[in-house]
Every structure is written in structure tokens, then in C-alpha cells.
Coordinates of C-alpha atoms in Angstrom, one line a residue:
X1 CA 109.2 123.1 209.5
X2 CA 110.7 121.2 212.4
X3 CA 108.3 122.9 214.8
X4 CA 105.3 122.2 212.6
X5 CA 103.0 119.5 213.9
X6 CA 100.7 117.2 212.0
X7 CA 97.7 118.6 213.9
X8 CA 98.3 122.0 212.3
X9 CA 98.1 120.6 208.8
X10 CA 95.3 118.2 209.4
X11 CA 91.8 118.4 207.9
X12 CA 89.2 119.5 210.5
X13 CA 86.8 116.9 209.1
X14 CA 89.0 113.7 208.9
X15 CA 91.7 114.9 211.3
X16 CA 94.4 113.5 209.0
X17 CA 97.0 115.4 207.0
X18 CA 95.4 117.2 204.1
X19 CA 94.9 115.4 200.8
X20 CA 94.3 117.7 197.8
X21 CA 93.4 120.7 200.1
X22 CA 90.9 123.3 198.8
X23 CA 90.4 126.9 200.1
X24 CA 87.0 128.4 200.8
X25 CA 86.3 132.1 200.7
X26 CA 86.2 132.2 204.5
X27 CA 89.9 131.1 204.5
X28 CA 89.2 127.6 205.9
X29 CA 90.8 124.7 204.2
X30 CA 89.6 121.0 203.9
X31 CA 90.4 117.9 201.9
X32 CA 88.6 118.1 198.7
X33 CA 86.9 114.8 199.1
X34 CA 86.0 115.4 202.7
X35 CA 84.4 118.8 201.8
X36 CA 82.4 117.3 198.9
X37 CA 81.2 114.4 201.1
X38 CA 80.1 116.9 203.9
X39 CA 78.2 119.1 201.4
X40 CA 76.4 116.0 200.0
X41 CA 75.4 114.9 203.4
X42 CA 74.1 118.4 204.4
X43 CA 72.7 119.2 201.0
X44 CA 74.2 122.7 201.4
X45 CA 77.5 124.4 200.5
X46 CA 78.4 125.9 203.9
X47 CA 81.8 125.8 205.6
X48 CA 82.0 122.9 208.1
X49 CA 83.7 125.2 210.6
X50 CA 82.1 128.7 210.4
X51 CA 78.9 127.7 208.5
X52 CA 79.5 130.5 206.0
X53 CA 78.0 129.7 202.6
X54 CA 80.4 129.1 199.7
X55 CA 79.7 130.8 196.4
X56 CA 81.6 128.2 194.4
X57 CA 80.8 124.6 193.8
X58 CA 84.4 123.8 193.1
X59 CA 86.7 125.7 195.5
X60 CA 90.3 126.3 194.3
X61 CA 93.2 124.3 195.4
X62 CA 95.2 125.7 198.3
X63 CA 98.7 125.3 196.7
X64 CA 100.6 126.7 199.6
X65 CA 99.0 124.2 202.0
X66 CA 99.4 121.4 199.5
X67 CA 103.2 122.1 199.2
X68 CA 103.5 122.4 202.9
X69 CA 101.8 118.9 203.4
X70 CA 104.0 117.4 200.8
X71 CA 107.1 118.7 202.5
X72 CA 105.9 117.5 205.8
X73 CA 105.3 114.0 204.4
X74 CA 108.7 113.9 202.8
X75 CA 110.3 114.8 206.1
X76 CA 108.3 112.2 207.9
X77 CA 109.3 109.6 205.3
X78 CA 112.9 110.5 205.9
X79 CA 112.5 110.1 209.6
X80 CA 110.9 106.7 209.0
X81 CA 113.9 105.6 207.1
X82 CA 116.0 106.4 210.1
X83 CA 113.8 104.3 212.3
X84 CA 112.2 107.0 214.4
X85 CA 108.7 106.4 212.8
X86 CA 108.1 103.5 215.2
X87 CA 107.7 106.1 218.1
X88 CA 105.8 108.7 216.2
X89 CA 102.3 108.8 214.8
X90 CA 102.3 108.7 211.0
X91 CA 99.3 111.1 210.8
X92 CA 100.1 113.6 213.5
X93 CA 103.8 113.2 214.2
X94 CA 103.0 112.9 217.9
X95 CA 104.5 110.4 220.2
X96 CA 102.6 107.1 220.3
X97 CA 101.6 106.7 223.9
X98 CA 98.3 104.8 223.7
X99 CA 97.0 101.5 222.2
X100 CA 93.6 101.3 220.6
X101 CA 92.0 98.0 221.7
X102 CA 89.4 98.2 219.0
X103 CA 91.7 98.9 216.1
X104 CA 94.7 96.9 217.6
X105 CA 97.0 99.8 216.8
X106 CA 99.2 102.2 218.7
X107 CA 97.9 105.8 218.5
X108 CA 98.8 109.3 219.7
X109 CA 96.8 111.6 221.9
X110 CA 95.5 113.4 218.8
X111 CA 94.2 110.1 217.3
X112 CA 92.4 109.4 220.5
X113 CA 90.4 112.6 220.2
X114 CA 89.7 112.2 216.4
X115 CA 86.4 111.1 214.9
X116 CA 88.0 107.8 213.8
X117 CA 88.4 106.6 217.3
X118 CA 85.1 107.8 218.9
X119 CA 83.9 105.3 221.6
X120 CA 87.1 103.2 221.3
X121 CA 88.9 101.9 224.3
X122 CA 92.6 102.8 225.0
X123 CA 95.3 101.5 227.2
X124 CA 98.9 102.7 227.8
X125 CA 101.3 101.0 225.4
X126 CA 103.4 99.6 228.3
X127 CA 100.4 97.6 229.6
X128 CA 99.6 96.1 226.2
X129 CA 103.2 95.5 225.4
X130 CA 103.7 93.1 228.4
X131 CA 100.6 91.2 227.4
X132 CA 101.7 90.9 223.8
X133 CA 105.2 89.9 224.8
X134 CA 103.7 87.0 226.8
X135 CA 101.7 86.0 223.8
X136 CA 104.8 86.2 221.7
X137 CA 106.7 83.9 224.1
X138 CA 103.8 81.5 223.8
X139 CA 104.0 81.6 220.0
X140 CA 107.7 81.1 220.1
X141 CA 107.3 78.0 222.3
X142 CA 104.6 76.9 220.0
X143 CA 106.9 77.3 217.0
X144 CA 109.6 75.3 218.8
X145 CA 107.1 72.6 219.5
X146 CA 105.9 72.5 215.9
X147 CA 109.5 72.4 214.7
X148 CA 110.1 69.5 217.0
X149 CA 107.0 67.7 215.7
X150 CA 108.1 68.4 212.1
X151 CA 111.5 66.9 212.9
X152 CA 109.8 63.8 214.3
X153 CA 107.6 63.6 211.1
X154 CA 110.7 63.8 208.9
X155 CA 112.4 61.1 211.1
X156 CA 109.3 59.0 210.9
X157 CA 109.2 59.2 207.1
X158 CA 112.8 58.2 206.9
X159 CA 112.2 55.3 209.4
X160 CA 109.2 54.1 207.4
X161 CA 111.3 53.8 204.3
X162 CA 114.1 52.0 206.3
X163 CA 111.5 49.7 207.9
X164 CA 109.9 48.9 204.6
X165 CA 113.2 48.1 202.9
X166 CA 114.4 46.0 205.8
X167 CA 111.0 44.2 206.1
X168 CA 110.9 43.5 202.3
X169 CA 114.5 42.1 202.5
X170 CA 113.5 39.8 205.4
X171 CA 110.3 38.6 203.6
X172 CA 112.4 37.7 200.6
X173 CA 114.9 35.8 202.8
X174 CA 112.2 33.9 204.6
X175 CA 110.3 33.0 201.4
X176 CA 113.6 31.9 199.8
X177 CA 114.0 29.5 202.7
X178 CA 110.5 28.1 202.0
X179 CA 111.2 28.0 198.3
X180 CA 114.4 26.1 198.9
X181 CA 112.6 23.7 201.2
X182 CA 110.0 23.1 198.5
X183 CA 112.7 22.7 195.8
X184 CA 114.5 20.2 198.0
X185 CA 111.2 18.3 198.6
X186 CA 110.5 18.3 194.9
X187 CA 113.9 17.1 194.0
X188 CA 113.7 14.3 196.7
X189 CA 110.3 13.2 195.4
X190 CA 111.4 13.2 191.7
X191 CA 114.6 11.3 192.6
X192 CA 112.6 8.6 194.4
X193 CA 110.3 8.4 191.4
X194 CA 113.2 8.0 189.0
X195 CA 114.8 5.3 191.2
X196 CA 111.5 3.4 191.3
X197 CA 111.1 3.8 187.5
X198 CA 114.7 2.5 186.9
X199 CA 114.2 -0.4 189.3
X200 CA 110.9 -1.6 187.8
X201 CA 112.2 -1.1 184.3
X202 CA 115.1 -3.4 185.2
X203 CA 112.7 -5.9 186.6
X204 CA 110.5 -5.9 183.6
X205 CA 113.6 -6.1 181.3
X206 CA 114.7 -9.2 183.1
X207 CA 111.2 -10.7 182.8
X208 CA 111.2 -9.9 179.1
X209 CA 114.6 -11.6 178.6
X210 CA 113.3 -14.7 180.5
X211 CA 110.2 -14.8 178.3
X212 CA 112.4 -14.6 175.2
X213 CA 114.4 -17.6 176.4
X214 CA 111.3 -19.6 177.1
X215 CA 109.8 -18.8 173.7
X216 CA 113.1 -19.7 171.9
X217 CA 113.3 -23.0 173.7
X218 CA 109.7 -23.9 173.0
X219 CA 110.2 -22.9 169.4
X220 CA 113.2 -25.3 169.0
X221 CA 111.3 -28.2 170.7
X222 CA 108.3 -27.7 168.4
X223 CA 110.6 -27.5 165.3
X224 CA 112.4 -30.8 166.4
X225 CA 109.1 -32.6 166.9
X226 CA 107.8 -31.4 163.5
X227 CA 110.9 -32.7 161.8
X228 CA 110.6 -36.0 163.7
X229 CA 107.0 -36.3 162.7
X230 CA 107.8 -35.8 159.0
X231 CA 110.7 -38.3 159.1
X232 CA 109.0 -41.1 161.1
X233 CA 105.5 -41.2 162.5
X234 CA 106.4 -44.2 164.7
X235 CA 109.4 -42.4 166.2
X236 CA 107.3 -39.3 166.7
X237 CA 104.6 -41.3 168.6
X238 CA 107.3 -42.9 170.8
X239 CA 109.0 -39.5 171.7
X240 CA 106.0 -37.2 171.9
X241 CA 104.7 -38.2 175.3
X242 CA 108.2 -38.0 176.8
X243 CA 108.8 -34.6 175.3
X244 CA 105.5 -33.2 176.5
X245 CA 106.1 -34.5 180.0
X246 CA 109.5 -32.9 180.0
X247 CA 108.1 -29.6 178.8
X248 CA 105.4 -29.6 181.5
X249 CA 107.8 -30.2 184.3
X250 CA 110.7 -28.0 183.2
X251 CA 109.2 -25.0 181.4
X252 CA 106.5 -23.3 183.4
X253 CA 105.0 -20.1 181.8
X254 CA 106.7 -17.0 183.3
X255 CA 104.3 -14.7 185.1
X256 CA 104.4 -10.9 185.4
X257 CA 104.9 -10.1 189.1
X258 CA 102.4 -7.9 191.0
X259 CA 103.6 -4.4 191.9
X260 CA 105.3 -3.9 188.5
X261 CA 103.7 -0.5 188.0
X262 CA 104.8 2.9 189.5
X263 CA 103.2 3.5 192.9
X264 CA 101.6 6.8 191.8
X265 CA 99.7 7.2 195.0
X266 CA 102.9 7.2 197.0
X267 CA 104.0 10.4 195.2
X268 CA 100.7 12.3 194.6
X269 CA 98.5 11.1 197.5
X270 CA 98.0 14.0 200.0
X271 CA 101.2 15.6 198.6
X272 CA 100.5 19.1 200.0
X273 CA 99.6 17.7 203.4
X274 CA 102.7 15.6 203.6
X275 CA 105.0 18.5 202.6
X276 CA 103.2 20.8 205.1
X277 CA 103.6 18.2 207.9
X278 CA 107.3 17.9 207.1
X279 CA 107.7 21.7 206.9
X280 CA 106.6 22.0 210.5
X281 CA 110.0 20.8 211.4
X282 CA 111.7 23.8 210.0
X283 CA 109.0 26.5 210.7
X284 CA 109.5 28.4 213.9
X285 CA 106.3 29.3 215.9
X286 CA 106.4 31.5 219.0
X287 CA 103.2 32.4 220.8
X288 CA 104.4 36.0 221.3
X289 CA 106.3 38.3 218.9
X290 CA 107.9 41.6 219.8
X291 CA 106.6 44.9 218.4
X292 CA 109.6 46.9 217.2
X293 CA 107.5 50.1 217.2
X294 CA 107.3 50.0 221.1
X295 CA 111.0 49.1 221.8
X296 CA 113.2 51.6 223.6
X297 CA 116.0 53.0 221.3
X298 CA 118.6 51.1 223.4
X299 CA 117.0 47.7 222.6
X300 CA 118.1 45.8 219.5
X301 CA 115.5 43.3 218.2
X302 CA 116.4 40.2 216.2
X303 CA 115.1 39.9 212.6
X304 CA 112.5 37.3 213.6
X305 CA 111.3 39.6 216.5
X306 CA 111.8 36.8 219.1
X307 CA 114.8 38.2 221.1
X308 CA 116.2 41.5 222.3
X309 CA 119.4 42.8 223.7
X310 CA 120.4 46.1 225.3
X311 CA 123.0 48.2 223.5
X312 CA 125.1 51.0 224.9
X313 CA 124.4 53.1 221.7
X314 CA 120.9 54.4 221.3
X315 CA 119.3 54.1 217.8
X316 CA 118.0 57.1 216.0
X317 CA 114.3 56.1 216.1
X318 CA 111.1 58.2 215.9
X319 CA 109.7 59.1 219.2
X320 CA 106.3 57.8 218.3
X321 CA 103.5 57.6 221.0
X322 CA 103.8 53.8 221.3
X323 CA 107.6 53.8 222.0
X324 CA 109.2 53.6 225.5
X325 CA 111.5 56.5 226.1
X326 CA 112.8 55.9 229.6
X327 CA 112.6 52.2 230.5
X328 CA 114.4 49.5 228.3
X329 CA 111.1 47.9 227.5
X330 CA 109.3 46.4 224.5
X331 CA 105.7 45.0 224.2
X332 CA 104.3 42.0 222.4
X333 CA 102.8 42.7 219.0
X334 CA 99.4 41.3 219.9
X335 CA 97.2 42.3 222.8
X336 CA 94.7 39.9 224.5
X337 CA 91.2 40.6 225.8
X338 CA 90.0 37.0 226.4
X339 CA 91.2 33.4 226.7
X340 CA 94.3 31.7 228.0
X341 CA 97.8 32.5 226.7
X342 CA 101.2 31.2 227.6
X343 CA 104.8 32.0 226.6
X344 CA 108.3 31.1 227.9
X345 CA 111.3 33.5 228.0
X346 CA 114.9 32.6 228.3
X347 CA 116.5 34.9 230.9
X348 CA 119.7 33.1 231.7
X349 CA 121.9 35.6 229.8
X350 CA 120.3 38.7 231.4
X351 CA 121.8 40.2 234.6
X352 CA 118.5 42.0 235.4
X353 CA 115.0 41.6 233.9
X354 CA 111.3 42.0 234.3
X355 CA 108.5 40.1 232.6
X356 CA 104.7 40.3 232.7
X357 CA 101.7 42.0 231.1
X358 CA 100.6 45.6 231.0
X359 CA 97.5 47.4 229.9
X360 CA 97.2 49.1 226.5
X361 CA 96.7 52.5 228.2
X362 CA 99.8 52.2 230.4
X363 CA 102.2 55.2 230.4
X364 CA 105.1 54.6 228.1
X365 CA 106.7 58.0 228.3
X366 CA 108.7 59.1 231.4
X367 CA 109.5 57.0 234.5
X368 CA 105.9 56.1 235.5
X369 CA 105.4 52.9 233.6
X370 CA 105.7 50.5 236.5
X371 CA 103.3 52.6 238.7
X372 CA 100.0 51.3 237.5
X373 CA 98.6 48.7 235.1
X374 CA 101.6 46.3 235.3
X375 CA 101.7 42.8 236.6
X376 CA 105.3 41.4 236.6
X377 CA 108.1 39.5 238.2
X378 CA 111.5 41.0 238.2
X379 CA 115.1 40.0 239.0
X380 CA 117.5 42.6 240.4
X381 CA 115.4 45.5 239.3
X382 CA 113.0 47.9 241.0
X383 CA 112.3 47.0 244.6
X384 CA 109.1 49.0 244.6
X385 CA 107.5 47.3 241.7
X386 CA 106.6 43.7 240.6
X387 CA 107.3 40.5 242.5
X388 CA 111.0 40.1 243.2
X389 CA 112.7 36.8 242.1
X390 CA 115.8 36.1 244.2
X391 CA 117.1 33.0 242.5
X392 CA 119.0 32.9 239.2
X393 CA 116.7 31.3 236.6
X394 CA 117.2 30.0 233.1
X395 CA 113.7 30.4 231.9
X396 CA 110.4 31.9 233.0
X397 CA 106.9 30.8 232.0
X398 CA 104.2 33.4 231.9
X399 CA 100.5 32.3 231.8
X400 CA 97.7 34.8 231.3
X401 CA 94.1 33.7 232.0
X402 CA 92.3 36.9 231.0
X403 CA 88.7 35.8 231.9
X404 CA 89.8 34.6 235.3
X405 CA 91.9 37.7 235.9
X406 CA 95.2 35.9 236.7
X407 CA 98.8 36.2 235.6
X408 CA 101.0 33.3 236.8
X409 CA 104.8 32.9 236.7
X410 CA 106.7 29.7 237.0
X411 CA 110.1 28.1 236.5
X412 CA 109.6 25.5 233.7
X413 CA 113.0 23.9 234.3
X414 CA 112.1 22.8 237.8
X415 CA 108.3 23.1 237.4
X416 CA 108.3 25.5 240.3
X417 CA 105.5 28.1 240.9
X418 CA 106.9 31.7 241.4
X419 CA 103.9 34.0 241.8
X420 CA 100.3 34.6 240.7
X421 CA 98.6 38.0 240.4
X422 CA 94.8 38.1 240.7
X423 CA 92.9 41.1 239.3
X424 CA 90.1 42.1 237.0
X425 CA 91.1 43.1 233.5
X426 CA 89.0 45.8 231.8
X427 CA 91.0 46.4 228.6
X428 CA 93.5 44.8 226.3
X429 CA 96.7 43.6 227.9
X430 CA 100.1 43.2 226.2
X431 CA 103.1 41.0 227.1
X432 CA 106.0 43.2 228.1
X433 CA 109.7 42.6 228.4
X434 CA 112.4 44.6 230.3
X435 CA 116.0 43.9 230.2
X436 CA 119.5 45.3 230.6
X437 CA 121.1 42.6 228.5
X438 CA 119.4 39.7 226.6
X439 CA 116.0 38.0 226.5
X440 CA 114.7 35.4 224.1
X441 CA 111.1 34.2 223.6
X442 CA 111.1 30.4 223.2
X443 CA 109.2 28.3 220.6
X444 CA 106.4 26.2 222.0
X445 CA 106.1 22.8 220.4
X446 CA 102.3 22.4 220.1
X447 CA 102.0 22.0 216.3

């Protein structure tokens, strides 16, 4: 059995191990289905090998060959379980030496000569193996890349949640400040209204008491004169002129003073506008706001996004396309494509820094950021990029005139011009900030 090959027990028609073999009178055997299909195609019952006609439509089963094939298949299955089937053809038990490029399967020499592989192209397994190994390495690298992207997606989802929670918290804090300011203004206005109400109520109460005194005095005088008139008309006539003259000179009618009513217009007139004007004193307004989605992981941004400082511990942030990964940079949140824009930056606490503008398409990954599309001044930084500032400064003013194509830098403390770049802008430009320590964008008082 060990010396038996698959070729010896293979059907001459399909070249595979017999399935339900039948025996013709000429002693040739075939798979039952293969023989029936051959007879249907030829429309005759001749032997496919010797062409001798068969006298029977349904040839008998070749039990000996059937048992032999079953034993062979069992032995092959046993060898497969031991791992040797990888090197041996499952149909012919021959060593697999070739690879069929059409069927994408390893085959033996018998398979190559079979009807199934007519006009197929073959290559030695060793040649195809090296090519497939290279493709496998490519797939392995692709898998690693996709796993990395998946990790970034997971990190991004977690960061989105963290960003949303933090932003919501900050929104509530800022609106609480505005609410408290409005509550204080409301309380101040109502207190002033109550004070005016009390003051004017007091004034009118005093007027009312004075009126009561005048009425009481006049009533007594009238009563005395009536009694005098009833007692003696002559005495009444003598005293009446004197009494009337005294009344006219000593008791003038009290008058209600003007301005006695509440000054409603003082409280309600342009109320919203007056509160808004007053609110400008507590509302911060900076011309440039930092974009946290561009900040290098070493940079910590303030909650109001107007200052940054460099930390020795990198944050676990997503490596999104907008973020710097080599330089400690951050961009402004808004790009400019026209007009004049100005902002001031406090740099006195930074040991080294760079400020300026950069194009929207500038490279943010790797070390090539300062190579192209950057207009900046810098202090104790890269000698090969930007305009170097040698003196220690407290503040730097940046003025971008997009339409004229200029970026100017000056010292606003001494009103000294530092440098001006002249170019032609063709795309959006963003303010950028580079620091190893601390920078702060200052508020401009133009409200």
C-alpha cells in the first residue's frame, strides 16, 4: 500500500482518484459519473481507452478498486493529520513542486499533465513563494498601519469626549460669570429704584403733613371768625380785614415740587445698551485665539486659549493631521485671506520663541515646518530660519497686511520697528506661535 501511487488508482478520464469505480467487460475501470458523461457526449457505449463496445448500460461496481481507493484515502488523511499533506498532492500523492498561476494552487507533476490543467502556466514553487512572501510582508505592514490608525481613532474618540466635557464645563463657567454680572446689575438697578422710591415717598409724606397743618390752621381761623360773626357783627367787621391780611402774608398755599415722580426713563431707557456698554469692561477680547487641535503635545493651553506654556510631560493627544508633532508650535484658530490684522504677544517670560504667520498648507509633521511658507521673527532659536531678534523684549506686535503682502514686527513698548517681510500670499495664512516656555496673546482695547 505504501508503494501505491495516486496515479495508479486514478480515473483515466478525470485523472483523479476513483469515485464509485465501475468495471467494463474489457477490464478497464472508470468513475461511474465520468463514464456516463463520456457516453452521453459520444452517444455510444464504447470504452474510453480501448474503444471496445460495452454490452451493459449499467456496468458493475469494481469493489476491489473501490476498497483500495478508500484505504488509500484513509492513509492520506492520516498523513495529513501528521502534517505531511502540505508537501504532497491530495489527488496523486506526489510531491508538490509546481504552482499553477491560473488556479493559484500548488500542483504535482501529474496534475500538470492532467486535463484539468491544460494550457495552464506553471512556475516552480520556490519562485512563487518568494513573491508571495513579499506580498505577505506588505500585508503585515499594512495591518500594522491599520492597527495604528485604529489606535488613533480610539484615542480621537476618547479625546472628543474629553474635549466636549471640558468645553461644556468652561461654557457653563463663562456664562455663569455673565449671569452673575447681569444679576449684580439687576440688583444695583433695583436698589437704586428702591432708594429713589423711599426718598420721594418721604418727600411727599412731609408735604402731606405740611398740607395737613395748613388745612388745620385755616380751619381754626375760619371757625373763630364764624363764632365772632355770630357774636358781634361790628367786632367781626373790625377784625376781618386784619385776619385776612395776616392769612395772606403768613400762610401761602403749599405746592407739590416738580420731580416728585419716579424717573422711569433713568432705569428703563436703553437698558440693554447701557448694560452691554458696562459689560465691555469685564469681557476679554483678543484678536487671535489659539487652536488646541494644532498644539504640540508638550504645549499646555489656558482655558481661554490666549496663552501657552511648554511642559516637560507630553500629553496623550491624538496625532491628527492638524497637530504639530516635532516643533512646540500652535496656530491661531482663524486663518486670513484678506485685510489687515494685528495682535500683540507677551514674550518676556519665554527664554526662546518664534512668532509670525504660516500658510495653511505648511508641513506640520516632521522637522520641515520652518523650511517654506513661514514668515517669522525669533529669539534664541533656529539660526537658519526667520529674522533673529537679539534684544530681550517684553512684547512683540505682529501686523499682517494680506492684500499688500507684508508681515511687520515691532516692539510696542518702545515703538521700535523690528522687521518687515514682503511677499505675495496665495492662500490662507494663520498666526503661529513657537515657545519653549510661556507666551500670552494680549487683549487689544478697541471696543
